[in-house]
């Protein structure tokens, strides 16, 4: 906490007696430096002093304890790993934040994917949020916005976290009005992470008048133009790590300490050169080389030497190529279909495909290719793009010959001329769209394991569905029942909301793997 910073009123209260004051002292003892109260202002309670009934004082102390617990949860850092070069980044940002200014300030952080924009925004948020009347970190705005009801969820999160209220308004413009009314007088800290479209800013942080005096709105984006067109003038361009910090980050990953092993010091410097100061690449390559022998180090460097223009995706790909076959499959399934789902759920689905998901996912975590956040599996956008690119390269011209499809256009093309290679199809459109799909193409897809179709208007369903299906989610399925020949033996999850289904199937079916909470 900064010297002389404004502390909450809690510091003035007296805490000489009663159980809560003990609790308070315990909280402070266990969390040195994290509490937004001045510890010196608190007297240690006299152990011998008997707890008297102090009526109002007891009540108010109870409130203070609750307040501090709430603040404490705010101040617990959400990033706990070894960060490097963060102070120099924060120094520039702090100048833009300009604590003294009473206006509402919009601040942008821009730079390419993997440069550390989200990380620095998160650290800044953790450090300064206690200074505001309300705060909210809206993560992955681009991704959530593209999902069904995504805007609604983002607006709800904004309102509920800052004003502790759940909006009742149904349409987005009413919710914008509500946000304005509730936040107009509040000093707010809002982070909008990974914005890629002006519309997202209009819907979440439209005008300067939306927030109270002294508010700070921080927007991270890969696209500087989006920030410019929203009138954001204070823009921090996330810089690459300098050589010294880059080597430290790489060493944490490759050697689990802050400098390279002596015999690999020169090679480490070479590898760091290829990562070009990009934190994501340093993490991924460092993790890839962890515990590998000299020969593997040299061969990785040879490969990097051969990459034209040092395209970062190709550098990252070296890590993918070093995976075992099943780990590759798991990586691609996550990139093209499962990203964002709960870890247990992914494990169950992938295990049912025979992929030994526990071991495989652990290997991907160790190699920094995926991470677990709030029990969900997350993958950096650049790595997801790499996964999609790997699949695209399986057959650049003919989507029907690829293993996984995850864009509407590719599915349309693949259905014209599909082969039996397709293992997963993921189509989740933000708005309903009529599709002239040739449904007979499904009869060739004998390997299809994962299928999600959302917001696609079809006149009829398929006559065949693969018996390999583990996951079937088909919103507004157009037919009255599932194909008669479909056996469902392997099915683990089934979601058919808003479908035209009258009877799922005739007779009895034995579906041993289907989990209980599946909805129809
Ligand atoms: N200063 C840093 N020190 C250590 N690791 C970092 C740092 N900045 C970013 N990273 C790591 O690099 C990866 C990409 O960072 P991220 O903030 O997601 O980038 P961006 O938001 O720009 O795409 C993350 O795994 C993050 O932990
Ligand atoms: Mg990011």
Short mmCIF file of C-alpha atoms and ligand atoms in Angstrom, two decimals:
data_model
loop_
_atom_site.label_atom_id
_atom_site.label_comp_id
_atom_site.label_asym_id
_atom_site.label_seq_id
_atom_site.Cartn_x
_atom_site.Cartn_y
_atom_site.Cartn_z
CA UNK A 1 0.00 0.00 0.00
CA UNK A 2 1.35 3.43 -0.85
CA UNK A 3 2.53 5.78 1.85
CA UNK A 4 -0.04 8.43 2.66
CA UNK A 5 -2.74 6.75 0.60
CA UNK A 6 -6.33 7.25 1.70
CA UNK A 7 -7.36 4.51 4.11
CA UNK A 8 -10.90 3.52 4.92
CA UNK A 9 -12.55 4.86 8.04
CA UNK A 10 -11.94 1.57 9.79
CA UNK A 11 -8.61 2.78 11.14
CA UNK A 12 -10.25 5.16 13.58
CA UNK A 13 -12.37 2.65 15.44
CA UNK A 14 -11.43 1.21 18.79
CA UNK A 15 -10.88 -2.54 19.00
CA UNK A 16 -9.80 -3.06 22.55
CA UNK A 17 -12.18 -5.85 23.45
CA UNK A 18 -14.44 -8.58 22.16
CA UNK A 19 -14.08 -11.63 20.02
CA UNK A 20 -14.20 -9.82 16.70
CA UNK A 21 -11.12 -7.81 17.53
CA UNK A 22 -9.23 -11.06 18.00
CA UNK A 23 -10.49 -12.18 14.66
CA UNK A 24 -9.37 -8.92 13.17
CA UNK A 25 -5.89 -9.29 14.59
CA UNK A 26 -5.69 -12.81 13.25
CA UNK A 27 -6.68 -11.61 9.82
CA UNK A 28 -3.97 -8.96 9.89
CA UNK A 29 -1.35 -11.34 11.20
CA UNK A 30 -2.07 -13.89 8.48
CA UNK A 31 -2.11 -11.33 5.70
CA UNK A 32 0.74 -8.91 6.29
CA UNK A 33 0.70 -5.97 3.95
CA UNK A 34 -2.52 -7.01 2.25
CA UNK A 35 -5.13 -5.35 4.39
CA UNK A 36 -6.31 -1.95 3.40
CA UNK A 37 -6.12 -0.71 7.03
CA UNK A 38 -3.27 0.77 8.92
CA UNK A 39 -2.22 -1.98 11.34
CA UNK A 40 -0.49 0.43 13.69
CA UNK A 41 -3.87 2.02 14.38
CA UNK A 42 -5.11 -1.19 16.00
CA UNK A 43 -4.45 -2.06 19.61
CA UNK A 44 -3.86 -5.68 20.49
CA UNK A 45 -6.72 -6.77 22.73
CA UNK A 46 -5.89 -7.44 26.33
CA UNK A 47 -6.10 -11.22 26.72
CA UNK A 48 -7.23 -11.01 30.31
CA UNK A 49 -9.92 -8.51 29.67
CA UNK A 50 -13.32 -10.15 29.90
CA UNK A 51 -15.64 -9.83 26.97
CA UNK A 52 -18.42 -7.53 28.07
CA UNK A 53 -21.68 -6.99 26.43
CA UNK A 54 -21.03 -3.81 24.48
CA UNK A 55 -24.19 -3.74 22.39
CA UNK A 56 -23.62 -1.28 19.57
CA UNK A 57 -19.86 -1.52 19.63
CA UNK A 58 -19.96 -5.27 19.18
CA UNK A 59 -22.29 -4.85 16.24
CA UNK A 60 -20.17 -2.22 14.59
CA UNK A 61 -17.02 -4.28 15.03
CA UNK A 62 -18.80 -7.19 13.43
CA UNK A 63 -19.51 -4.96 10.46
CA UNK A 64 -15.90 -3.83 10.38
CA UNK A 65 -14.71 -7.44 10.34
CA UNK A 66 -17.08 -8.22 7.49
CA UNK A 67 -15.86 -5.14 5.67
CA UNK A 68 -12.26 -6.16 6.07
CA UNK A 69 -12.95 -9.71 5.01
CA UNK A 70 -14.61 -8.35 1.91
CA UNK A 71 -11.69 -5.97 1.23
CA UNK A 72 -9.28 -8.79 1.92
CA UNK A 73 -10.84 -10.93 -0.76
CA UNK A 74 -10.40 -7.93 -3.05
CA UNK A 75 -6.74 -7.56 -2.28
CA UNK A 76 -5.72 -11.19 -2.60
CA UNK A 77 -3.63 -11.28 -5.74
CA UNK A 78 -5.16 -13.25 -8.60
CA UNK A 79 -1.75 -13.80 -10.20
CA UNK A 80 0.67 -15.70 -8.08
CA UNK A 81 3.36 -16.85 -10.48
CA UNK A 82 6.80 -15.36 -11.04
CA UNK A 83 6.38 -12.18 -12.98
CA UNK A 84 9.25 -10.25 -14.48
CA UNK A 85 9.67 -6.65 -15.58
CA UNK A 86 6.27 -5.83 -14.18
CA UNK A 87 7.33 -2.75 -12.20
CA UNK A 88 8.62 -0.86 -15.21
CA UNK A 89 5.35 -1.59 -17.00
CA UNK A 90 3.32 -0.46 -14.03
CA UNK A 91 5.36 2.72 -13.69
CA UNK A 92 4.23 3.99 -17.09
CA UNK A 93 0.67 2.90 -16.47
CA UNK A 94 0.53 4.60 -13.08
CA UNK A 95 1.36 7.88 -14.77
CA UNK A 96 -1.57 7.40 -17.13
CA UNK A 97 -3.85 6.46 -14.24
CA UNK A 98 -3.12 9.85 -12.64
CA UNK A 99 -4.64 9.22 -9.22
CA UNK A 100 -5.21 12.87 -8.50
CA UNK A 101 -7.33 13.65 -11.56
CA UNK A 102 -11.00 13.90 -10.72
CA UNK A 103 -12.27 13.21 -14.25
CA UNK A 104 -13.19 9.82 -15.59
CA UNK A 105 -10.15 8.59 -17.49
CA UNK A 106 -10.05 5.94 -20.22
CA UNK A 107 -6.70 4.21 -20.53
CA UNK A 108 -5.72 1.73 -23.23
CA UNK A 109 -3.16 -1.07 -23.15
CA UNK A 110 -2.38 -2.39 -26.60
CA UNK A 111 0.07 -4.77 -28.21
CA UNK A 112 0.19 -8.15 -29.94
CA UNK A 113 -1.23 -11.33 -28.38
CA UNK A 114 1.00 -12.89 -25.74
CA UNK A 115 2.74 -9.60 -24.91
CA UNK A 116 1.38 -9.52 -21.34
CA UNK A 117 -1.50 -7.01 -21.62
CA UNK A 118 -3.93 -9.06 -19.53
CA UNK A 119 -1.22 -9.85 -16.99
CA UNK A 120 -0.25 -6.24 -16.40
CA UNK A 121 -3.91 -5.16 -16.27
CA UNK A 122 -4.59 -7.89 -13.67
CA UNK A 123 -1.66 -6.87 -11.50
CA UNK A 124 -2.62 -3.21 -11.68
CA UNK A 125 -6.20 -4.09 -10.83
CA UNK A 126 -5.17 -6.13 -7.80
CA UNK A 127 -2.99 -3.31 -6.56
CA UNK A 128 -5.33 -0.35 -6.89
CA UNK A 129 -8.87 -1.66 -6.69
CA UNK A 130 -9.22 -0.89 -2.99
CA UNK A 131 -8.99 2.82 -3.81
CA UNK A 132 -12.31 2.70 -5.66
CA UNK A 133 -15.93 2.55 -4.56
CA UNK A 134 -16.50 -0.39 -6.90
CA UNK A 135 -14.39 -2.46 -9.26
CA UNK A 136 -14.82 -5.09 -11.92
CA UNK A 137 -12.49 -7.04 -14.21
CA UNK A 138 -14.31 -8.18 -17.34
CA UNK A 139 -12.06 -10.87 -18.79
CA UNK A 140 -12.02 -12.06 -22.42
CA UNK A 141 -14.59 -9.52 -23.62
CA UNK A 142 -14.08 -10.44 -27.28
CA UNK A 143 -14.71 -14.11 -26.65
CA UNK A 144 -17.67 -13.73 -24.28
CA UNK A 145 -19.28 -11.06 -26.47
CA UNK A 146 -19.36 -13.49 -29.40
CA UNK A 147 -21.26 -16.11 -27.37
CA UNK A 148 -25.00 -16.37 -27.03
CA UNK A 149 -26.17 -13.98 -24.26
CA UNK A 150 -22.53 -12.92 -23.92
CA UNK A 151 -23.32 -9.19 -23.78
CA UNK A 152 -26.02 -9.82 -21.20
CA UNK A 153 -23.58 -11.77 -19.01
CA UNK A 154 -20.94 -9.07 -19.25
CA UNK A 155 -23.42 -6.34 -18.34
CA UNK A 156 -24.74 -8.43 -15.46
CA UNK A 157 -21.24 -9.03 -14.15
CA UNK A 158 -20.50 -5.34 -14.36
CA UNK A 159 -23.62 -4.37 -12.43
CA UNK A 160 -23.48 -7.13 -9.88
CA UNK A 161 -19.80 -6.65 -9.03
CA UNK A 162 -19.89 -2.90 -8.81
CA UNK A 163 -23.32 -2.19 -7.38
CA UNK A 164 -24.10 -5.61 -5.87
CA UNK A 165 -27.30 -5.74 -7.88
CA UNK A 166 -28.64 -8.12 -10.46
CA UNK A 167 -30.24 -6.27 -13.37
CA UNK A 168 -33.84 -7.08 -14.13
CA UNK A 169 -33.92 -5.30 -17.49
CA UNK A 170 -34.10 -7.71 -20.37
CA UNK A 171 -32.77 -5.81 -23.34
CA UNK A 172 -29.26 -4.47 -23.57
CA UNK A 173 -30.13 -0.77 -24.01
CA UNK A 174 -32.21 -0.84 -20.82
CA UNK A 175 -29.32 -2.48 -19.04
CA UNK A 176 -27.03 0.28 -20.33
CA UNK A 177 -29.44 2.84 -18.80
CA UNK A 178 -29.39 0.94 -15.53
CA UNK A 179 -25.58 0.82 -15.56
CA UNK A 180 -25.52 4.59 -16.09
CA UNK A 181 -27.96 5.25 -13.27
CA UNK A 182 -26.15 3.02 -10.81
CA UNK A 183 -22.57 3.97 -11.64
CA UNK A 184 -22.98 7.67 -12.45
CA UNK A 185 -21.93 8.76 -8.99
CA UNK A 186 -19.56 5.93 -8.15
CA UNK A 187 -15.80 6.07 -8.38
CA UNK A 188 -15.25 2.93 -10.39
CA UNK A 189 -12.31 0.87 -11.59
CA UNK A 190 -13.32 -1.14 -14.63
CA UNK A 191 -11.05 -3.34 -16.73
CA UNK A 192 -12.28 -4.42 -20.15
CA UNK A 193 -9.87 -7.11 -21.21
CA UNK A 194 -9.29 -8.09 -24.83
CA UNK A 195 -11.70 -5.81 -26.63
CA UNK A 196 -11.64 -6.02 -30.42
CA UNK A 197 -14.67 -4.05 -31.51
CA UNK A 198 -15.99 -0.58 -30.85
CA UNK A 199 -19.48 -2.05 -30.29
CA UNK A 200 -18.25 -3.85 -27.16
CA UNK A 201 -17.14 -0.53 -25.72
CA UNK A 202 -20.43 1.14 -26.64
CA UNK A 203 -22.36 -1.54 -24.79
CA UNK A 204 -20.17 -1.66 -21.68
CA UNK A 205 -18.55 1.71 -21.20
CA UNK A 206 -20.33 3.99 -23.62
CA UNK A 207 -19.65 7.54 -22.54
CA UNK A 208 -17.61 9.40 -20.06
CA UNK A 209 -20.80 10.38 -18.17
CA UNK A 210 -21.50 6.71 -17.34
CA UNK A 211 -19.10 6.63 -14.40
CA UNK A 212 -18.57 8.82 -11.37
CA UNK A 213 -15.73 11.31 -10.89
CA UNK A 214 -12.30 9.79 -10.47
CA UNK A 215 -13.28 6.56 -12.28
CA UNK A 216 -10.69 4.72 -14.35
CA UNK A 217 -11.61 2.52 -17.29
CA UNK A 218 -8.75 0.40 -18.56
CA UNK A 219 -9.12 -1.34 -21.90
CA UNK A 220 -6.73 -3.94 -23.27
CA UNK A 221 -6.80 -4.63 -26.99
CA UNK A 222 -4.68 -5.96 -29.80
CA UNK A 223 -6.23 -3.37 -32.06
CA UNK A 224 -5.15 0.22 -31.40
CA UNK A 225 -7.71 1.49 -33.88
CA UNK A 226 -10.56 0.34 -31.58
CA UNK A 227 -9.08 2.44 -28.78
CA UNK A 228 -8.61 5.44 -31.05
CA UNK A 229 -12.16 5.31 -32.32
CA UNK A 230 -13.47 5.29 -28.75
CA UNK A 231 -11.51 8.46 -28.07
CA UNK A 232 -8.97 6.81 -25.78
CA UNK A 233 -5.91 9.02 -25.84
CA UNK A 234 -3.83 7.60 -23.01
CA UNK A 235 -2.53 4.43 -24.61
CA UNK A 236 0.25 2.31 -23.18
CA UNK A 237 1.86 0.12 -25.81
CA UNK A 238 2.89 -3.08 -24.05
CA UNK A 239 6.59 -3.46 -24.66
CA UNK A 240 8.48 -6.67 -25.19
CA UNK A 241 10.61 -7.86 -22.29
CA UNK A 242 14.19 -6.69 -22.30
CA UNK A 243 16.90 -9.36 -22.71
CA UNK A 244 17.60 -9.60 -19.00
CA UNK A 245 13.96 -10.07 -17.97
CA UNK A 246 13.34 -12.39 -20.92
CA UNK A 247 16.17 -14.64 -19.79
CA UNK A 248 14.81 -14.69 -16.23
CA UNK A 249 11.30 -15.67 -17.38
CA UNK A 250 12.71 -18.32 -19.72
CA UNK A 251 14.90 -19.70 -16.90
CA UNK A 252 11.93 -19.98 -14.53
CA UNK A 253 10.25 -22.22 -17.06
CA UNK A 254 13.24 -24.18 -18.35
CA UNK A 255 15.21 -24.55 -15.11
CA UNK A 256 12.71 -23.63 -12.36
CA UNK A 257 15.05 -20.89 -11.17
CA UNK A 258 15.88 -17.36 -12.23
CA UNK A 259 18.99 -18.10 -14.29
CA UNK A 260 20.00 -20.83 -16.74
CA UNK A 261 22.17 -23.81 -15.85
CA UNK A 262 25.79 -22.91 -16.62
CA UNK A 263 26.31 -25.47 -19.39
CA UNK A 264 23.14 -24.29 -21.16
CA UNK A 265 23.63 -20.59 -20.64
CA UNK A 266 24.72 -19.76 -24.21
CA UNK A 267 22.02 -21.89 -25.81
CA UNK A 268 19.44 -20.30 -23.50
CA UNK A 269 20.43 -16.85 -24.73
CA UNK A 270 20.00 -18.01 -28.32
CA UNK A 271 16.54 -19.42 -27.65
CA UNK A 272 15.53 -16.25 -25.83
CA UNK A 273 16.54 -14.33 -28.96
CA UNK A 274 13.98 -16.27 -31.01
CA UNK A 275 11.17 -15.49 -28.57
CA UNK A 276 11.79 -11.82 -29.29
CA UNK A 277 10.75 -10.61 -25.83
CA UNK A 278 7.26 -12.12 -26.08
CA UNK A 279 6.35 -13.49 -22.61
CA UNK A 280 4.03 -16.18 -24.00
CA UNK A 281 6.72 -17.56 -26.30
CA UNK A 282 9.32 -17.51 -23.51
CA UNK A 283 6.95 -19.49 -21.30
CA UNK A 284 6.04 -22.05 -23.94
CA UNK A 285 9.55 -22.64 -25.27
CA UNK A 286 11.07 -22.61 -21.78
CA UNK A 287 8.53 -25.20 -20.60
CA UNK A 288 9.16 -27.27 -23.71
CA UNK A 289 12.92 -27.42 -23.05
CA UNK A 290 12.54 -28.19 -19.35
CA UNK A 291 14.54 -31.34 -18.50
CA UNK A 292 15.54 -31.96 -22.12
CA UNK A 293 19.04 -33.02 -23.09
CA UNK A 294 21.65 -31.10 -25.07
CA UNK A 295 20.75 -32.84 -28.30
CA UNK A 296 17.11 -31.79 -28.06
CA UNK A 297 18.11 -28.22 -27.25
CA UNK A 298 20.30 -28.09 -30.35
CA UNK A 299 17.67 -29.58 -32.60
CA UNK A 300 15.05 -27.07 -31.33
CA UNK A 301 17.47 -24.23 -32.09
CA UNK A 302 18.13 -25.63 -35.57
CA UNK A 303 14.42 -25.66 -36.23
CA UNK A 304 14.03 -22.10 -35.02
CA UNK A 305 16.87 -21.11 -37.34
CA UNK A 306 14.90 -22.43 -40.28
CA UNK A 307 11.75 -20.42 -39.55
CA UNK A 308 11.37 -17.68 -42.16
CA UNK A 309 10.71 -14.20 -40.68
CA UNK A 310 10.75 -15.84 -37.24
CA UNK A 311 6.96 -16.14 -37.28
CA UNK A 312 6.01 -16.54 -33.67
CA UNK A 313 3.31 -19.14 -34.34
CA UNK A 314 5.93 -21.35 -35.97
CA UNK A 315 8.22 -20.91 -32.98
CA UNK A 316 5.38 -21.97 -30.68
CA UNK A 317 4.63 -24.93 -32.89
CA UNK A 318 7.92 -26.56 -31.95
CA UNK A 319 6.37 -27.20 -28.57
CA UNK A 320 3.30 -28.83 -30.14
CA UNK A 321 5.45 -31.04 -32.36
CA UNK A 322 7.25 -32.34 -29.28
CA UNK A 323 4.01 -33.72 -27.76
CA UNK A 324 2.99 -37.38 -27.75
CA UNK A 325 0.21 -38.35 -30.16
CA UNK A 326 -2.55 -38.41 -27.53
CA UNK A 327 -1.38 -35.09 -26.07
CA UNK A 328 -1.59 -33.59 -29.56
CA UNK A 329 -5.15 -34.83 -29.92
CA UNK A 330 -6.09 -33.41 -26.53
CA UNK A 331 -4.47 -30.08 -27.40
CA UNK A 332 -6.37 -29.85 -30.68
CA UNK A 333 -9.69 -30.90 -29.12
CA UNK A 334 -9.27 -28.18 -26.51
CA UNK A 335 -8.26 -25.56 -29.09
CA UNK A 336 -11.09 -26.40 -31.49
CA UNK A 337 -13.91 -27.43 -29.15
CA UNK A 338 -13.46 -27.80 -25.43
CA UNK A 339 -11.67 -24.61 -24.35
CA UNK A 340 -13.39 -22.92 -21.41
CA UNK A 341 -15.15 -26.04 -20.10
CA UNK A 342 -14.63 -27.35 -16.57
CA UNK A 343 -11.59 -29.58 -16.18
CA UNK A 344 -13.58 -32.55 -14.85
CA UNK A 345 -15.97 -32.38 -17.72
CA UNK A 346 -13.19 -32.33 -20.31
CA UNK A 347 -11.48 -35.21 -18.53
CA UNK A 348 -14.64 -37.31 -18.67
CA UNK A 349 -15.20 -36.58 -22.35
CA UNK A 350 -11.62 -37.20 -23.41
CA UNK A 351 -11.31 -40.31 -21.27
CA UNK A 352 -14.34 -41.69 -23.03
CA UNK A 353 -12.39 -41.20 -26.28
CA UNK A 354 -9.53 -43.25 -24.80
CA UNK A 355 -7.14 -40.26 -24.54
CA UNK A 356 -6.03 -40.71 -20.87
CA UNK A 357 -6.93 -37.12 -20.22
CA UNK A 358 -5.53 -36.71 -16.70
CA UNK A 359 -1.97 -37.45 -17.73
CA UNK A 360 -2.30 -35.70 -21.07
CA UNK A 361 -3.71 -32.49 -19.64
CA UNK A 362 -1.10 -32.46 -16.90
CA UNK A 363 1.58 -32.65 -19.59
CA UNK A 364 -0.03 -29.73 -21.46
CA UNK A 365 -0.18 -27.68 -18.24
CA UNK A 366 3.49 -28.37 -17.53
CA UNK A 367 4.32 -27.25 -21.06
CA UNK A 368 2.38 -24.00 -20.54
CA UNK A 369 0.06 -24.88 -23.44
CA UNK A 370 -3.08 -24.80 -21.29
CA UNK A 371 -3.83 -23.60 -17.78
CA UNK A 372 -6.54 -24.13 -15.22
CA UNK A 373 -8.41 -21.10 -13.95
CA UNK A 374 -11.37 -21.51 -11.58
CA UNK A 375 -11.46 -25.17 -12.51
CA UNK A 376 -11.83 -24.32 -16.17
CA UNK A 377 -9.34 -25.16 -18.88
CA UNK A 378 -8.00 -22.04 -20.53
CA UNK A 379 -5.73 -21.67 -23.52
CA UNK A 380 -4.09 -18.46 -24.68
CA UNK A 381 -5.68 -17.07 -27.81
CA UNK A 382 -2.41 -17.26 -29.76
CA UNK A 383 -2.05 -20.95 -28.88
CA UNK A 384 -5.65 -21.57 -29.85
CA UNK A 385 -4.95 -19.89 -33.19
CA UNK A 386 -1.93 -22.15 -33.53
CA UNK A 387 -4.13 -25.21 -32.90
CA UNK A 388 -6.65 -24.06 -35.50
CA UNK A 389 -3.85 -23.39 -37.95
CA UNK A 390 -2.42 -26.88 -37.44
CA UNK A 391 -5.83 -28.34 -38.25
CA UNK A 392 -6.25 -26.04 -41.27
CA UNK A 393 -2.91 -27.22 -42.63
CA UNK A 394 -4.16 -30.84 -42.58
CA UNK A 395 -5.97 -29.86 -45.78
CA UNK A 396 -5.75 -26.15 -46.62
CA UNK A 397 -8.03 -26.33 -49.65
CA UNK A 398 -10.64 -28.86 -48.54
CA UNK A 399 -12.14 -28.38 -45.06
CA UNK A 400 -13.95 -31.72 -45.48
CA UNK A 401 -10.60 -33.47 -45.19
CA UNK A 402 -9.67 -31.95 -41.86
CA UNK A 403 -10.08 -33.56 -38.45
CA UNK A 404 -11.83 -30.64 -36.76
CA UNK A 405 -14.09 -27.87 -38.00
CA UNK A 406 -14.81 -24.76 -36.00
CA UNK A 407 -16.03 -22.06 -38.34
CA UNK A 408 -19.41 -21.81 -40.01
CA UNK A 409 -17.83 -21.33 -43.42
CA UNK A 410 -15.63 -24.40 -43.12
CA UNK A 411 -18.61 -26.52 -42.07
CA UNK A 412 -20.61 -25.25 -45.07
CA UNK A 413 -17.73 -26.21 -47.39
CA UNK A 414 -17.12 -29.54 -45.68
CA UNK A 415 -20.75 -30.60 -45.96
CA UNK A 416 -20.53 -30.24 -49.75
CA UNK A 417 -17.75 -32.76 -49.94
CA UNK A 418 -17.09 -34.36 -46.58
CA UNK A 419 -14.83 -37.30 -45.91
CA UNK A 420 -14.69 -39.67 -43.01
CA UNK A 421 -11.89 -37.70 -41.35
CA UNK A 422 -14.00 -35.22 -39.41
CA UNK A 423 -13.87 -35.81 -35.63
CA UNK A 424 -15.38 -32.62 -34.32
CA UNK A 425 -17.70 -29.88 -35.52
CA UNK A 426 -18.23 -26.73 -33.53
CA UNK A 427 -20.62 -24.07 -34.81
CA UNK A 428 -21.87 -21.49 -32.32
CA UNK A 429 -23.17 -18.40 -34.09
CA UNK A 430 -24.04 -15.19 -32.20
CA UNK A 431 -27.29 -14.79 -34.22
CA UNK A 432 -29.53 -17.37 -35.86
CA UNK A 433 -28.69 -18.02 -39.50
CA UNK A 434 -30.49 -20.06 -42.13
CA UNK A 435 -28.19 -22.71 -43.58
CA UNK A 436 -28.66 -24.67 -46.82
CA UNK A 437 -26.75 -27.64 -45.45
CA UNK A 438 -26.66 -30.97 -47.18
CA UNK A 439 -27.54 -33.22 -44.25
CA UNK A 440 -26.75 -36.47 -46.06
CA UNK A 441 -23.06 -35.56 -45.65
CA UNK A 442 -23.33 -36.63 -41.99
CA UNK A 443 -23.59 -40.23 -43.15
CA UNK A 444 -19.92 -40.14 -44.19
CA UNK A 445 -18.75 -38.79 -40.84
CA UNK A 446 -18.19 -42.10 -39.11
CA UNK A 447 -15.47 -40.71 -36.82
CA UNK A 448 -17.43 -37.75 -35.49
CA UNK A 449 -16.88 -37.59 -31.69
CA UNK A 450 -17.85 -34.04 -30.73
CA UNK A 451 -20.72 -32.09 -32.26
CA UNK A 452 -22.10 -28.71 -31.27
CA UNK A 453 -24.51 -26.74 -33.41
CA UNK A 454 -26.01 -23.53 -32.16
CA UNK A 455 -28.08 -20.87 -33.90
CA UNK A 456 -28.18 -22.61 -37.25
CA UNK A 457 -31.66 -22.72 -38.83
CA UNK A 458 -32.12 -25.99 -40.66
CA UNK A 459 -35.16 -27.48 -42.33
CA UNK A 460 -34.32 -31.08 -41.43
CA UNK A 461 -31.98 -33.09 -39.23
CA UNK A 462 -29.46 -35.71 -40.40
CA UNK A 463 -30.49 -39.26 -41.26
CA UNK A 464 -27.31 -40.60 -39.78
CA UNK A 465 -25.21 -39.70 -36.74
CA UNK A 466 -21.89 -41.31 -35.90
CA UNK A 467 -21.97 -43.95 -33.19
CA UNK A 468 -18.65 -42.49 -32.03
CA UNK A 469 -20.36 -39.36 -30.70
CA UNK A 470 -19.40 -38.52 -27.10
CA UNK A 471 -20.78 -35.01 -27.02
CA UNK A 472 -23.94 -33.94 -28.82
CA UNK A 473 -25.32 -30.45 -28.39
CA UNK A 474 -27.77 -29.35 -31.03
CA UNK A 475 -29.81 -26.29 -30.23
CA UNK A 476 -33.12 -26.21 -32.16
CA UNK A 477 -32.63 -29.65 -33.68
CA UNK A 478 -35.13 -29.60 -36.56
CA UNK A 479 -36.43 -33.23 -36.71
CA UNK A 480 -38.91 -35.04 -34.51
CA UNK A 481 -36.47 -37.71 -33.37
CA UNK A 482 -32.83 -38.69 -33.57
CA UNK A 483 -31.80 -40.88 -36.54
CA UNK A 484 -33.19 -44.37 -35.99
CA UNK A 485 -29.83 -46.07 -36.65
CA UNK A 486 -27.99 -43.93 -34.11
CA UNK A 487 -26.96 -46.19 -31.20
CA UNK A 488 -25.70 -43.61 -28.62
CA UNK A 489 -23.48 -46.27 -27.02
CA UNK A 490 -20.62 -43.91 -26.33
CA UNK A 491 -22.58 -40.75 -25.60
CA UNK A 492 -21.45 -38.85 -22.49
CA UNK A 493 -23.34 -35.56 -22.82
CA UNK A 494 -26.54 -34.75 -24.68
CA UNK A 495 -28.11 -31.29 -24.96
CA UNK A 496 -31.04 -30.69 -27.29
CA UNK A 497 -32.62 -27.45 -26.07
CA UNK A 498 -35.46 -25.85 -28.09
CA UNK A 499 -35.54 -28.85 -30.41
CA UNK A 500 -38.49 -30.13 -32.45
CA UNK A 501 -37.98 -33.57 -30.93
CA UNK A 502 -41.17 -35.36 -29.93
CA UNK A 503 -39.63 -38.72 -29.23
CA UNK A 504 -35.87 -39.13 -28.90
CA UNK A 505 -35.85 -42.74 -30.09
CA UNK A 506 -38.07 -45.82 -30.29
CA UNK A 507 -37.68 -48.72 -27.87
CA UNK A 508 -35.04 -49.13 -25.15
CA UNK A 509 -31.50 -47.77 -25.43
CA UNK A 510 -28.60 -48.64 -23.18
CA UNK A 511 -26.42 -45.53 -22.73
CA UNK A 512 -23.97 -46.46 -19.98
CA UNK A 513 -21.72 -43.38 -20.21
CA UNK A 514 -24.38 -40.68 -20.30
CA UNK A 515 -23.97 -38.37 -17.29
CA UNK A 516 -26.94 -37.67 -15.09
CA UNK A 517 -27.17 -33.89 -15.45
CA UNK A 518 -27.67 -33.93 -19.18
CA UNK A 519 -30.56 -31.77 -20.36
CA UNK A 520 -33.03 -32.50 -23.10
N1 LIG B 1 5.70 -9.76 -16.97
C1 LIG B 1 5.48 -11.07 -17.10
N2 LIG B 1 6.21 -11.95 -16.37
C2 LIG B 1 6.01 -13.28 -16.49
N3 LIG B 1 5.10 -13.84 -17.30
C3 LIG B 1 4.33 -13.01 -18.04
C4 LIG B 1 4.49 -11.60 -17.99
N4 LIG B 1 3.60 -11.05 -18.83
C5 LIG B 1 2.93 -12.07 -19.38
N5 LIG B 1 3.35 -13.24 -18.92
C6 LIG B 1 2.84 -14.57 -19.31
O1 LIG B 1 2.73 -14.60 -20.73
C7 LIG B 1 1.50 -15.19 -21.13
C8 LIG B 1 0.74 -14.23 -22.02
O2 LIG B 1 0.38 -13.09 -21.26
P1 LIG B 1 -1.02 -12.37 -21.42
O3 LIG B 1 -1.10 -11.33 -20.36
O4 LIG B 1 -2.12 -13.36 -21.49
O5 LIG B 1 -0.83 -11.69 -22.84
P2 LIG B 1 -1.87 -10.87 -23.71
O6 LIG B 1 -3.00 -10.47 -22.84
O7 LIG B 1 -1.08 -9.68 -24.20
O8 LIG B 1 -2.24 -11.76 -24.84
C9 LIG B 1 0.73 -15.54 -19.88
O9 LIG B 1 0.83 -16.93 -19.65
C10 LIG B 1 1.42 -14.76 -18.78
O10 LIG B 1 1.44 -15.46 -17.59
MG1 LIG B 2 -5.03 -11.06 -23.06
#
